[in-house]
Short mmCIF file of C-alpha atoms in Angstrom, two decimals:
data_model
loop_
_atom_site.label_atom_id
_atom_site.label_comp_id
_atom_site.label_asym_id
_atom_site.label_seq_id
_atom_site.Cartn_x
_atom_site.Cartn_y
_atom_site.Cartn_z
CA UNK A 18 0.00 0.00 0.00
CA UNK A 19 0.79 3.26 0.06
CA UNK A 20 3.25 4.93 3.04
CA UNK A 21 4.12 8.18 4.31
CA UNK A 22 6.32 8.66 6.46
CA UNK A 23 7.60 11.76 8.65
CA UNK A 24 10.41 12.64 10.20
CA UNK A 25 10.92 13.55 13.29
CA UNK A 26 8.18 11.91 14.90
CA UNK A 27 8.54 14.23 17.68
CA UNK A 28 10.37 16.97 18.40
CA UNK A 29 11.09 19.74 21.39
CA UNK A 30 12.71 23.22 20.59
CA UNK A 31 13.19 26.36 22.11
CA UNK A 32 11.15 29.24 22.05
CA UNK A 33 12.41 31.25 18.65
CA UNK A 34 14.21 28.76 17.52
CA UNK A 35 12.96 27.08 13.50
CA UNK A 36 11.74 23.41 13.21
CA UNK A 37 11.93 21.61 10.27
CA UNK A 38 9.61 18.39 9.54
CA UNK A 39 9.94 16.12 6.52
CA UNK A 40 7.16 14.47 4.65
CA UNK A 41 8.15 11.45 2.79
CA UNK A 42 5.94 9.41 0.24
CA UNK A 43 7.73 6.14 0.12
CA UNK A 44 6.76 3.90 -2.22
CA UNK A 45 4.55 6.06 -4.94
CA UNK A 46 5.01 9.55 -6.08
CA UNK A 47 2.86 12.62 -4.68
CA UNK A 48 2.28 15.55 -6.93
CA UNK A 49 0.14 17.13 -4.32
CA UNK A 50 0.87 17.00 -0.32
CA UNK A 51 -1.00 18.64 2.64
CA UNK A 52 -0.55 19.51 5.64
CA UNK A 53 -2.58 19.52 8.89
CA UNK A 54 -2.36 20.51 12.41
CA UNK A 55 -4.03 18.54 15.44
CA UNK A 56 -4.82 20.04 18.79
CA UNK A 57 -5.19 17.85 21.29
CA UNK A 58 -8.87 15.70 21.32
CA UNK A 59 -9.66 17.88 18.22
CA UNK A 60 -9.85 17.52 14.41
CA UNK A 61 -6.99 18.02 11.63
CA UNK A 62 -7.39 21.35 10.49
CA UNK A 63 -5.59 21.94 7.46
CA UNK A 64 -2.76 24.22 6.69
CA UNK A 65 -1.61 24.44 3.61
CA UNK A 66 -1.73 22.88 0.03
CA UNK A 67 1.47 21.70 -0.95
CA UNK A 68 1.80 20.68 -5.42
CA UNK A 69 5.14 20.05 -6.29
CA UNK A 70 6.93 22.49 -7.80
CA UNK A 71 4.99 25.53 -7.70
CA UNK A 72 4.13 27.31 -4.10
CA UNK A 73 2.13 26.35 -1.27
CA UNK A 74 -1.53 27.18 -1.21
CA UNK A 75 -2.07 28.24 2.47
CA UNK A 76 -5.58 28.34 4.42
CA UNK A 77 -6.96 31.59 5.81
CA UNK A 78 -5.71 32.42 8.86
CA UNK A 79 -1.94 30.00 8.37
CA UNK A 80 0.78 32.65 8.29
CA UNK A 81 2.74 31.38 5.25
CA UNK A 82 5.89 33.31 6.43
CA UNK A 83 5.67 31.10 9.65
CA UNK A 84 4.90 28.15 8.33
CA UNK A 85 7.42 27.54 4.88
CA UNK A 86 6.63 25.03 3.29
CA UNK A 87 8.22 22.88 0.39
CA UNK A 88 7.74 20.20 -2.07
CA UNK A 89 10.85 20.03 -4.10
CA UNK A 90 10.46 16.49 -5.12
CA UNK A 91 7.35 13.97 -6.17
CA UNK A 92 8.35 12.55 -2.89
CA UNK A 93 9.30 15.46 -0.55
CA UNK A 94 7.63 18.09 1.29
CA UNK A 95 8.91 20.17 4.38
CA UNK A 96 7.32 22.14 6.65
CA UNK A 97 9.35 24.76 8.99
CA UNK A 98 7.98 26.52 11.87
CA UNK A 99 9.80 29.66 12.07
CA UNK A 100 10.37 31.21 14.93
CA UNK A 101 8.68 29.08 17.05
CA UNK A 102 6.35 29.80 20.36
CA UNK A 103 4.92 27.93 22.54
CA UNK A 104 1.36 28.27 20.61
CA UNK A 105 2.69 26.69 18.13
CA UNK A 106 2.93 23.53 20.19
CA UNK A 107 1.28 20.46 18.24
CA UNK A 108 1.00 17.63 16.35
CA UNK A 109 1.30 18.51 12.28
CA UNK A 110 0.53 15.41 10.21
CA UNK A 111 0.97 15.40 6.27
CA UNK A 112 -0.61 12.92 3.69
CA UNK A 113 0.31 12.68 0.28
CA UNK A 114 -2.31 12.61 -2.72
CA UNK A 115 -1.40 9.85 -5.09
CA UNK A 116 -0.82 11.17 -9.00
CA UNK A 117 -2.48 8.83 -10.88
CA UNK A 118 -4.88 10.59 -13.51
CA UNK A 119 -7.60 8.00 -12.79
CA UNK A 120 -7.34 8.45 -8.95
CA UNK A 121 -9.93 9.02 -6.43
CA UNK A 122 -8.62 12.20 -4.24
CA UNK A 123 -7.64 9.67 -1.55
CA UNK A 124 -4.79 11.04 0.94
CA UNK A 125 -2.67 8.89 2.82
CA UNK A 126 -1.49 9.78 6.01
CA UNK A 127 1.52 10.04 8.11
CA UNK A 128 2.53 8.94 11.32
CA UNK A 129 2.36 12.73 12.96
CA UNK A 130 5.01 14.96 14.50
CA UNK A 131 4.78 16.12 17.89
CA UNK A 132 6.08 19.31 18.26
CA UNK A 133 6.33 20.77 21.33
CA UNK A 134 7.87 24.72 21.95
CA UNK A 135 9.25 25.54 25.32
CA UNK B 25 -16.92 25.55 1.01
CA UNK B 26 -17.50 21.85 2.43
CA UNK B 27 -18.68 21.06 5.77
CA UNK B 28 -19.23 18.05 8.17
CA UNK B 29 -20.58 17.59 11.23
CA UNK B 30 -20.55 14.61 13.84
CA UNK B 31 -22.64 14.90 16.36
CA UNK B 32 -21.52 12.33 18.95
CA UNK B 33 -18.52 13.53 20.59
CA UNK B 34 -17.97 10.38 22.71
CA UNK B 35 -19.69 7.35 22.21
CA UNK B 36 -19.10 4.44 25.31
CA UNK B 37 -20.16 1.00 24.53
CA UNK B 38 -19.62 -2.65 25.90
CA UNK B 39 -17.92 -4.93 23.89
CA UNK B 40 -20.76 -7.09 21.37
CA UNK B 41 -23.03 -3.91 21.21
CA UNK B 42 -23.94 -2.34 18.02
CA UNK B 43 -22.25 0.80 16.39
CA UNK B 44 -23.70 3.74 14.76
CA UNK B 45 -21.56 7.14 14.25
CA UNK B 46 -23.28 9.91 12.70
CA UNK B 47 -22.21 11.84 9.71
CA UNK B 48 -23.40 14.78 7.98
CA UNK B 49 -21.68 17.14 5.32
CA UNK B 50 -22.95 20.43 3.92
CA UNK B 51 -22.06 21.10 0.03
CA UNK B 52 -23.80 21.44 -3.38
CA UNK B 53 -21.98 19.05 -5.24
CA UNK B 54 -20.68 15.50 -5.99
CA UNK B 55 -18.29 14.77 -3.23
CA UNK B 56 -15.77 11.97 -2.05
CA UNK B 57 -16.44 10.48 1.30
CA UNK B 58 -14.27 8.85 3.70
CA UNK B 59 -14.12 7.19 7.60
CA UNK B 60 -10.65 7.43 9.19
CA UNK B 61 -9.99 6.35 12.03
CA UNK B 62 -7.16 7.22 14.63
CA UNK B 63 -6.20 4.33 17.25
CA UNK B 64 -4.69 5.54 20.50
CA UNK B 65 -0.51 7.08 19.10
CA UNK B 66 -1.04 6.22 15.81
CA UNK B 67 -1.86 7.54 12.63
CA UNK B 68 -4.60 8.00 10.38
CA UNK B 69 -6.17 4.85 8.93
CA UNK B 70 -8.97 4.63 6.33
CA UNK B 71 -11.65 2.51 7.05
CA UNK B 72 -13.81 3.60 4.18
CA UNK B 73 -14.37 5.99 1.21
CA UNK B 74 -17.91 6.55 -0.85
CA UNK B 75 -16.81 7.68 -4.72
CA UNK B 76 -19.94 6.64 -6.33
CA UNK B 77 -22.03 3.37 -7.33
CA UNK B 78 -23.62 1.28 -4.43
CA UNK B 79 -24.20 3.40 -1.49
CA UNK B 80 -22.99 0.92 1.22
CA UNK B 81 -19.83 0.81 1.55
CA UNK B 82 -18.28 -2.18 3.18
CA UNK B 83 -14.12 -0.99 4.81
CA UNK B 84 -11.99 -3.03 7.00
CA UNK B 85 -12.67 -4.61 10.03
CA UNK B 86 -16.07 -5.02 9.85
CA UNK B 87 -17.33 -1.28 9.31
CA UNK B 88 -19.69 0.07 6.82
CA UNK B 89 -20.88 2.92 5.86
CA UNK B 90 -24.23 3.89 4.09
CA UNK B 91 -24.58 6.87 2.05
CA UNK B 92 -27.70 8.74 1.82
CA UNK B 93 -27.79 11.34 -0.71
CA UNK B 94 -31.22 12.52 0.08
CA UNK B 95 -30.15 13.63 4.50
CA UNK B 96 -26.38 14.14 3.48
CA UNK B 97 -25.25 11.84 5.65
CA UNK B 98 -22.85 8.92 5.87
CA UNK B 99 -23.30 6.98 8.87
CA UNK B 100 -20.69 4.52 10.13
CA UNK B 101 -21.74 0.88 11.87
CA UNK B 102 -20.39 -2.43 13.01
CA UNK B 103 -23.00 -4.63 13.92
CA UNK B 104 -20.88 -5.94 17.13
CA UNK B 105 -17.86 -3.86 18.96
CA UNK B 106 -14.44 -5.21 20.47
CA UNK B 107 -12.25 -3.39 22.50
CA UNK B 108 -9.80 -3.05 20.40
CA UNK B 109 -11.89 -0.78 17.88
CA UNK B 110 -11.50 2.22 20.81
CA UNK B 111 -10.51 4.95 18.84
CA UNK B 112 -11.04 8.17 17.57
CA UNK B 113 -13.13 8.04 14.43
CA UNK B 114 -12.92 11.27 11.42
CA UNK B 115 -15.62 11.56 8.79
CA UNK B 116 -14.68 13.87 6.17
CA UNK B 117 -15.42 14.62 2.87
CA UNK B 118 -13.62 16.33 -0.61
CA UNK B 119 -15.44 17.44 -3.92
CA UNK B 120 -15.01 14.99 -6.64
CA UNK B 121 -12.85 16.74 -8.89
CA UNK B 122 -9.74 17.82 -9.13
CA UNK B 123 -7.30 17.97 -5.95
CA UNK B 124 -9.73 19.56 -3.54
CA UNK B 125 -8.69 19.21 -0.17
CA UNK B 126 -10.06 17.37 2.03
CA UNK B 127 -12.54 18.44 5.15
CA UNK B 128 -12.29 16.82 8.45
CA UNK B 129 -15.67 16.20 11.20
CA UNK B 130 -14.44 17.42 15.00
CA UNK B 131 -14.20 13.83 15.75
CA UNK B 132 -15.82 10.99 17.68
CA UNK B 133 -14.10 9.01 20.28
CA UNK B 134 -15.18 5.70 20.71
CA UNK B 135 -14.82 3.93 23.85
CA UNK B 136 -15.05 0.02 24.41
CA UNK B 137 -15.68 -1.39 27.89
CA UNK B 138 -15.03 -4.88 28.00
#
């Protein structure tokens, strides 16, 4: 089947300091990957729109200059949280849209990155 | 814009009882739908997805899903529970076109007393 992975799975940083995460589709190529943010006992809101090769497509309300993101690759995205405060604590998950013309818009998921800002 | 709504936030059952999770979604057009569901530190799973043809929708482990077109809903069940399906469970749906993203419900979490 098809895997995502991400990497780290979780992560603690100082206040101010940037995080990088990695989204990885392993085994089939993703010309379109998303990401999403969890709260704690709450829904995956999502963030941003990521299509390879061209720029991110951000929800209202995501600062894009906070949140960078890139897809450089069929099989790459990353997402770095500048700057990062404590509010920014969180779990981010990615999924990866497979390419296939004759696809049905089905995501897969990753495993999640805890992120957690001191 | 897309919507969806499940009403049960958390659901408590013993183990053998019957399942029913409530979906609804608000939009005008032809859309994708999908159960996920989110076992305690892990991630995301499908159980399901509705793209068109029969309405029922059979996933793994047992669930199904019925669409009905007419309430705009897409109700989740498993006839008989184990404790091992306590979980957090995501309906959510995506237009059927294009890459539209996808729309997540707030969530229900399931809980299975043995």
């Amino acid at each position: 089947g098809a895997v995502v992975s991400q990497h780290p799975s979780w992560v603690i940083c100082k206040s101010g300091t940037s995080v990088k995460i990695e989204c990885r589709s392993l085994d089939f190529q993703a010309t379109t990957m998303f990401w999403y943010r969890q709260f704690p006992k709450q829904s995956l809101m999502l963030m941003a729109t990521s299509n390879e090769g061209s720029k991110a497509t951000y929800e209202q309300g995501v600062e894009k200059d906070k949140f960078l993101i890139n897809h450089a690759s069929l099989t790459l995205s990353t997402l770095t949280v500048t700057s990062a405060h404590p509010e920014d604590s969180s779990f981010y998950i990615c999924s990866a849209r497979w390419s296939l013309a004759n696809s049905y818009n089905e995501q897969f998921f990753g495993p999640g990155t805890r992120l957690t800002v001191l | 814009a897309q919507s969806v709504s499940q009403h049960n936030h958390h659901v408590i059952l013993s183990e053998a009882a019957s399942l029913e999770l409530g979906c609804n979604y608000s939009y005008g057009g032809t859309v994708n739908l999908f159960w996920y569901v989110q076992y305690p530190g892990q991630h995301l799973q499908l159980l399901l997805k509705y793209f068109s043809g029969d309405p029922l929708v059979k996933g793994i482990k047992g669930f199904e899903a019925e669409f009905i077109k007419s309430k705009f809903s897409f109700n989740l069940r498993k006839p008989s529970v184990q404790w091992s399906d306590t979980a957090e469970y995501f309906c959510a749906v995506n237009a059927n076109f294009g890459n539209e993203k996808l729309t997540f419900g707030t969530g229900t979490r399931l809980t299975i007393i043995p």
